[in-house]
């Protein structure tokens, strides 16, 4: 494996670890802290983070990142996941923390757009 493969597999495993931890807390401890609606939103963030972890793990072992579209795919998926899931996590707890985090609202779709760009770049690399 080259340095890029190692970085992608490392990001994948970190995403996976964090998703499992947050999912476990969401299923147990966070139920007592946030509303069912906010918990459902939180779980969407966890789910998409895990999808990205699994995709990055496969990508990290399969691609050599010699093409721009392959590199764009991983950068977009990683940054998109951080923005998408991260903003959802914070927004889910804004009421509990009694903090106005509405400015994060536009970050969620931006993260989603980056993930779409990443998946599209991955498709282009295959074609």
PDB file of N, CA, C and O in Angstrom, residues 8-54:
ATOM      1  N   UNK A   8      -6.336   6.705   3.341  1.00  0.00           N
ATOM      2  CA  UNK A   8      -7.755   6.443   3.102  1.00  0.00           C
ATOM      3  C   UNK A   8      -8.259   5.338   4.019  1.00  0.00           C
ATOM      4  O   UNK A   8      -9.339   5.463   4.622  1.00  0.00           O
ATOM      5  N   UNK A   9      -7.507   4.276   4.173  1.00  0.00           N
ATOM      6  CA  UNK A   9      -7.919   3.181   5.058  1.00  0.00           C
ATOM      7  C   UNK A   9      -7.948   3.658   6.512  1.00  0.00           C
ATOM      8  O   UNK A   9      -8.834   3.285   7.281  1.00  0.00           O
ATOM      9  N   UNK A  10      -7.017   4.518   6.880  1.00  0.00           N
ATOM     10  CA  UNK A  10      -7.016   5.090   8.233  1.00  0.00           C
ATOM     11  C   UNK A  10      -8.258   5.946   8.456  1.00  0.00           C
ATOM     12  O   UNK A  10      -8.922   5.833   9.498  1.00  0.00           O
ATOM     13  N   UNK A  11      -8.578   6.800   7.489  1.00  0.00           N
ATOM     14  CA  UNK A  11      -9.794   7.619   7.603  1.00  0.00           C
ATOM     15  C   UNK A  11     -11.022   6.720   7.700  1.00  0.00           C
ATOM     16  O   UNK A  11     -11.926   6.980   8.505  1.00  0.00           O
ATOM     17  N   UNK A  12     -11.060   5.666   6.903  1.00  0.00           N
ATOM     18  CA  UNK A  12     -12.195   4.734   6.924  1.00  0.00           C
ATOM     19  C   UNK A  12     -12.365   4.101   8.298  1.00  0.00           C
ATOM     20  O   UNK A  12     -13.480   4.039   8.826  1.00  0.00           O
ATOM     21  N   UNK A  13     -11.266   3.641   8.874  1.00  0.00           N
ATOM     22  CA  UNK A  13     -11.377   2.984  10.181  1.00  0.00           C
ATOM     23  C   UNK A  13     -11.757   3.980  11.276  1.00  0.00           C
ATOM     24  O   UNK A  13     -12.540   3.651  12.165  1.00  0.00           O
ATOM     25  N   UNK A  14     -11.235   5.203  11.190  1.00  0.00           N
ATOM     26  CA  UNK A  14     -11.629   6.221  12.175  1.00  0.00           C
ATOM     27  C   UNK A  14     -13.113   6.562  12.036  1.00  0.00           C
ATOM     28  O   UNK A  14     -13.823   6.669  13.046  1.00  0.00           O
ATOM     29  N   UNK A  15     -13.585   6.728  10.802  1.00  0.00           N
ATOM     30  CA  UNK A  15     -15.013   6.974  10.584  1.00  0.00           C
ATOM     31  C   UNK A  15     -15.839   5.832  11.157  1.00  0.00           C
ATOM     32  O   UNK A  15     -16.875   6.047  11.780  1.00  0.00           O
ATOM     33  N   UNK A  16     -15.392   4.591  10.928  1.00  0.00           N
ATOM     34  CA  UNK A  16     -16.125   3.432  11.426  1.00  0.00           C
ATOM     35  C   UNK A  16     -16.166   3.380  12.941  1.00  0.00           C
ATOM     36  O   UNK A  16     -17.216   3.142  13.547  1.00  0.00           O
ATOM     37  N   UNK A  17     -15.026   3.598  13.559  1.00  0.00           N
ATOM     38  CA  UNK A  17     -14.957   3.584  15.029  1.00  0.00           C
ATOM     39  C   UNK A  17     -15.885   4.646  15.618  1.00  0.00           C
ATOM     40  O   UNK A  17     -16.676   4.373  16.532  1.00  0.00           O
ATOM     41  N   UNK A  18     -15.791   5.859  15.088  1.00  0.00           N
ATOM     42  CA  UNK A  18     -16.609   6.956  15.609  1.00  0.00           C
ATOM     43  C   UNK A  18     -18.091   6.684  15.373  1.00  0.00           C
ATOM     44  O   UNK A  18     -18.927   6.939  16.248  1.00  0.00           O
ATOM     45  N   UNK A  19     -18.436   6.140  14.202  1.00  0.00           N
ATOM     46  CA  UNK A  19     -19.845   5.833  13.909  1.00  0.00           C
ATOM     47  C   UNK A  19     -20.389   4.787  14.876  1.00  0.00           C
ATOM     48  O   UNK A  19     -21.517   4.913  15.366  1.00  0.00           O
ATOM     49  N   UNK A  20     -19.622   3.771  15.161  1.00  0.00           N
ATOM     50  CA  UNK A  20     -20.077   2.733  16.091  1.00  0.00           C
ATOM     51  C   UNK A  20     -20.231   3.309  17.495  1.00  0.00           C
ATOM     52  O   UNK A  20     -21.235   3.056  18.172  1.00  0.00           O
ATOM     53  N   UNK A  21     -19.264   4.101  17.933  1.00  0.00           N
ATOM     54  CA  UNK A  21     -19.366   4.724  19.259  1.00  0.00           C
ATOM     55  C   UNK A  21     -20.587   5.634  19.359  1.00  0.00           C
ATOM     56  O   UNK A  21     -21.365   5.548  20.315  1.00  0.00           O
ATOM     57  N   UNK A  22     -20.753   6.511  18.365  1.00  0.00           N
ATOM     58  CA  UNK A  22     -21.892   7.435  18.402  1.00  0.00           C
ATOM     59  C   UNK A  22     -23.218   6.685  18.265  1.00  0.00           C
ATOM     60  O   UNK A  22     -24.204   7.058  18.903  1.00  0.00           O
ATOM     61  N   UNK A  23     -23.242   5.641  17.453  1.00  0.00           N
ATOM     62  CA  UNK A  23     -24.452   4.836  17.319  1.00  0.00           C
ATOM     63  C   UNK A  23     -24.834   4.167  18.630  1.00  0.00           C
ATOM     64  O   UNK A  23     -26.012   4.129  19.003  1.00  0.00           O
ATOM     65  N   UNK A  24     -23.833   3.662  19.340  1.00  0.00           N
ATOM     66  CA  UNK A  24     -24.099   3.018  20.628  1.00  0.00           C
ATOM     67  C   UNK A  24     -24.605   4.041  21.648  1.00  0.00           C
ATOM     68  O   UNK A  24     -25.577   3.779  22.368  1.00  0.00           O
ATOM     69  N   UNK A  25     -23.960   5.198  21.701  1.00  0.00           N
ATOM     70  CA  UNK A  25     -24.427   6.235  22.615  1.00  0.00           C
ATOM     71  C   UNK A  25     -25.827   6.703  22.227  1.00  0.00           C
ATOM     72  O   UNK A  25     -26.663   6.968  23.085  1.00  0.00           O
ATOM     73  N   UNK A  26     -26.079   6.802  20.924  1.00  0.00           N
ATOM     74  CA  UNK A  26     -27.398   7.224  20.454  1.00  0.00           C
ATOM     75  C   UNK A  26     -28.483   6.247  20.856  1.00  0.00           C
ATOM     76  O   UNK A  26     -29.601   6.632  21.200  1.00  0.00           O
ATOM     77  N   UNK A  27     -28.155   4.958  20.812  1.00  0.00           N
ATOM     78  CA  UNK A  27     -29.141   3.937  21.150  1.00  0.00           C
ATOM     79  C   UNK A  27     -29.393   3.848  22.653  1.00  0.00           C
ATOM     80  O   UNK A  27     -30.414   3.302  23.067  1.00  0.00           O
ATOM     81  N   UNK A  28     -28.492   4.362  23.445  1.00  0.00           N
ATOM     82  CA  UNK A  28     -28.622   4.217  24.897  1.00  0.00           C
ATOM     83  C   UNK A  28     -28.648   5.577  25.615  1.00  0.00           C
ATOM     84  O   UNK A  28     -29.695   6.043  26.021  1.00  0.00           O
ATOM     85  N   UNK A  29     -27.506   6.200  25.744  1.00  0.00           N
ATOM     86  CA  UNK A  29     -27.388   7.411  26.564  1.00  0.00           C
ATOM     87  C   UNK A  29     -28.100   8.629  25.971  1.00  0.00           C
ATOM     88  O   UNK A  29     -28.717   9.404  26.703  1.00  0.00           O
ATOM     89  N   UNK A  30     -28.001   8.811  24.656  1.00  0.00           N
ATOM     90  CA  UNK A  30     -28.563  10.023  24.065  1.00  0.00           C
ATOM     91  C   UNK A  30     -30.081  10.021  24.033  1.00  0.00           C
ATOM     92  O   UNK A  30     -30.694  11.076  23.913  1.00  0.00           O
ATOM     93  N   UNK A  31     -30.705   8.840  24.150  1.00  0.00           N
ATOM     94  CA  UNK A  31     -32.174   8.763  24.188  1.00  0.00           C
ATOM     95  C   UNK A  31     -32.742   9.610  25.318  1.00  0.00           C
ATOM     96  O   UNK A  31     -33.841  10.132  25.215  1.00  0.00           O
ATOM     97  N   UNK A  32     -31.979   9.712  26.391  1.00  0.00           N
ATOM     98  CA  UNK A  32     -32.437  10.443  27.569  1.00  0.00           C
ATOM     99  C   UNK A  32     -32.182  11.948  27.449  1.00  0.00           C
ATOM    100  O   UNK A  32     -32.706  12.727  28.227  1.00  0.00           O
ATOM    101  N   UNK A  33     -31.358  12.340  26.465  1.00  0.00           N
ATOM    102  CA  UNK A  33     -30.949  13.739  26.370  1.00  0.00           C
ATOM    103  C   UNK A  33     -31.649  14.524  25.270  1.00  0.00           C
ATOM    104  O   UNK A  33     -31.871  15.721  25.424  1.00  0.00           O
ATOM    105  N   UNK A  34     -31.958  13.856  24.166  1.00  0.00           N
ATOM    106  CA  UNK A  34     -32.519  14.589  23.029  1.00  0.00           C
ATOM    107  C   UNK A  34     -33.850  13.966  22.609  1.00  0.00           C
ATOM    108  O   UNK A  34     -34.125  12.803  22.910  1.00  0.00           O
ATOM    109  N   UNK A  35     -34.651  14.747  21.922  1.00  0.00           N
ATOM    110  CA  UNK A  35     -35.988  14.309  21.516  1.00  0.00           C
ATOM    111  C   UNK A  35     -35.898  13.176  20.478  1.00  0.00           C
ATOM    112  O   UNK A  35     -34.866  13.022  19.816  1.00  0.00           O
ATOM    113  N   UNK A  36     -36.959  12.386  20.347  1.00  0.00           N
ATOM    114  CA  UNK A  36     -36.964  11.323  19.330  1.00  0.00           C
ATOM    115  C   UNK A  36     -36.704  11.855  17.917  1.00  0.00           C
ATOM    116  O   UNK A  36     -36.021  11.199  17.129  1.00  0.00           O
ATOM    117  N   UNK A  37     -37.216  13.049  17.612  1.00  0.00           N
ATOM    118  CA  UNK A  37     -36.971  13.651  16.286  1.00  0.00           C
ATOM    119  C   UNK A  37     -35.492  13.956  16.091  1.00  0.00           C
ATOM    120  O   UNK A  37     -34.927  13.675  15.031  1.00  0.00           O
ATOM    121  N   UNK A  38     -34.864  14.530  17.095  1.00  0.00           N
ATOM    122  CA  UNK A  38     -33.434  14.850  17.014  1.00  0.00           C
ATOM    123  C   UNK A  38     -32.604  13.567  16.987  1.00  0.00           C
ATOM    124  O   UNK A  38     -31.586  13.499  16.297  1.00  0.00           O
ATOM    125  N   UNK A  39     -33.034  12.557  17.728  1.00  0.00           N
ATOM    126  CA  UNK A  39     -32.326  11.280  17.731  1.00  0.00           C
ATOM    127  C   UNK A  39     -32.394  10.618  16.360  1.00  0.00           C
ATOM    128  O   UNK A  39     -31.403  10.055  15.889  1.00  0.00           O
ATOM    129  N   UNK A  40     -33.531  10.705  15.700  1.00  0.00           N
ATOM    130  CA  UNK A  40     -33.674  10.146  14.354  1.00  0.00           C
ATOM    131  C   UNK A  40     -32.722  10.851  13.387  1.00  0.00           C
ATOM    132  O   UNK A  40     -32.078  10.213  12.544  1.00  0.00           O
ATOM    133  N   UNK A  41     -32.616  12.154  13.518  1.00  0.00           N
ATOM    134  CA  UNK A  41     -31.693  12.919  12.683  1.00  0.00           C
ATOM    135  C   UNK A  41     -30.244  12.517  12.981  1.00  0.00           C
ATOM    136  O   UNK A  41     -29.439  12.316  12.067  1.00  0.00           O
ATOM    137  N   UNK A  42     -29.927  12.382  14.261  1.00  0.00           N
ATOM    138  CA  UNK A  42     -28.594  11.954  14.693  1.00  0.00           C
ATOM    139  C   UNK A  42     -28.248  10.609  14.062  1.00  0.00           C
ATOM    140  O   UNK A  42     -27.131  10.399  13.573  1.00  0.00           O
ATOM    141  N   UNK A  43     -29.210   9.693  14.050  1.00  0.00           N
ATOM    142  CA  UNK A  43     -28.978   8.365  13.496  1.00  0.00           C
ATOM    143  C   UNK A  43     -28.723   8.409  11.992  1.00  0.00           C
ATOM    144  O   UNK A  43     -27.990   7.575  11.463  1.00  0.00           O
ATOM    145  N   UNK A  44     -29.313   9.377  11.294  1.00  0.00           N
ATOM    146  CA  UNK A  44     -29.018   9.554   9.864  1.00  0.00           C
ATOM    147  C   UNK A  44     -27.542   9.915   9.693  1.00  0.00           C
ATOM    148  O   UNK A  44     -26.864   9.374   8.816  1.00  0.00           O
ATOM    149  N   UNK A  45     -27.043  10.810  10.524  1.00  0.00           N
ATOM    150  CA  UNK A  45     -25.631  11.169  10.469  1.00  0.00           C
ATOM    151  C   UNK A  45     -24.729   9.967  10.701  1.00  0.00           C
ATOM    152  O   UNK A  45     -23.736   9.774   9.989  1.00  0.00           O
ATOM    153  N   UNK A  46     -25.079   9.148  11.691  1.00  0.00           N
ATOM    154  CA  UNK A  46     -24.292   7.944  11.987  1.00  0.00           C
ATOM    155  C   UNK A  46     -24.329   6.983  10.799  1.00  0.00           C
ATOM    156  O   UNK A  46     -23.298   6.440  10.395  1.00  0.00           O
ATOM    157  N   UNK A  47     -25.503   6.790  10.238  1.00  0.00           N
ATOM    158  CA  UNK A  47     -25.666   5.850   9.120  1.00  0.00           C
ATOM    159  C   UNK A  47     -24.826   6.282   7.909  1.00  0.00           C
ATOM    160  O   UNK A  47     -24.094   5.477   7.337  1.00  0.00           O
ATOM    161  N   UNK A  48     -24.910   7.554   7.542  1.00  0.00           N
ATOM    162  CA  UNK A  48     -24.137   8.025   6.393  1.00  0.00           C
ATOM    163  C   UNK A  48     -22.634   8.001   6.677  1.00  0.00           C
ATOM    164  O   UNK A  48     -21.836   7.752   5.786  1.00  0.00           O
ATOM    165  N   UNK A  49     -22.259   8.234   7.907  1.00  0.00           N
ATOM    166  CA  UNK A  49     -20.843   8.132   8.257  1.00  0.00           C
ATOM    167  C   UNK A  49     -20.360   6.697   8.086  1.00  0.00           C
ATOM    168  O   UNK A  49     -19.258   6.465   7.588  1.00  0.00           O
ATOM    169  N   UNK A  50     -21.183   5.729   8.496  1.00  0.00           N
ATOM    170  CA  UNK A  50     -20.787   4.335   8.340  1.00  0.00           C
ATOM    171  C   UNK A  50     -20.745   3.937   6.864  1.00  0.00           C
ATOM    172  O   UNK A  50     -19.854   3.198   6.444  1.00  0.00           O
ATOM    173  N   UNK A  51     -21.697   4.425   6.060  1.00  0.00           N
ATOM    174  CA  UNK A  51     -21.641   4.157   4.617  1.00  0.00           C
ATOM    175  C   UNK A  51     -20.309   4.652   4.056  1.00  0.00           C
ATOM    176  O   UNK A  51     -19.653   3.964   3.270  1.00  0.00           O
ATOM    177  N   UNK A  52     -19.921   5.843   4.446  1.00  0.00           N
ATOM    178  CA  UNK A  52     -18.662   6.409   3.962  1.00  0.00           C
ATOM    179  C   UNK A  52     -17.470   5.599   4.450  1.00  0.00           C
ATOM    180  O   UNK A  52     -16.517   5.378   3.694  1.00  0.00           O
ATOM    181  N   UNK A  53     -17.517   5.156   5.700  1.00  0.00           N
ATOM    182  CA  UNK A  53     -16.418   4.345   6.234  1.00  0.00           C
ATOM    183  C   UNK A  53     -16.236   3.075   5.406  1.00  0.00           C
ATOM    184  O   UNK A  53     -15.111   2.727   5.020  1.00  0.00           O
ATOM    185  N   UNK A  54     -17.327   2.405   5.116  1.00  0.00           N
ATOM    186  CA  UNK A  54     -17.242   1.164   4.344  1.00  0.00           C
ATOM    187  C   UNK A  54     -16.771   1.426   2.914  1.00  0.00           C
ATOM    188  O   UNK A  54     -15.929   0.693   2.387  1.00  0.00           O
TER     189      UNK A  54
END
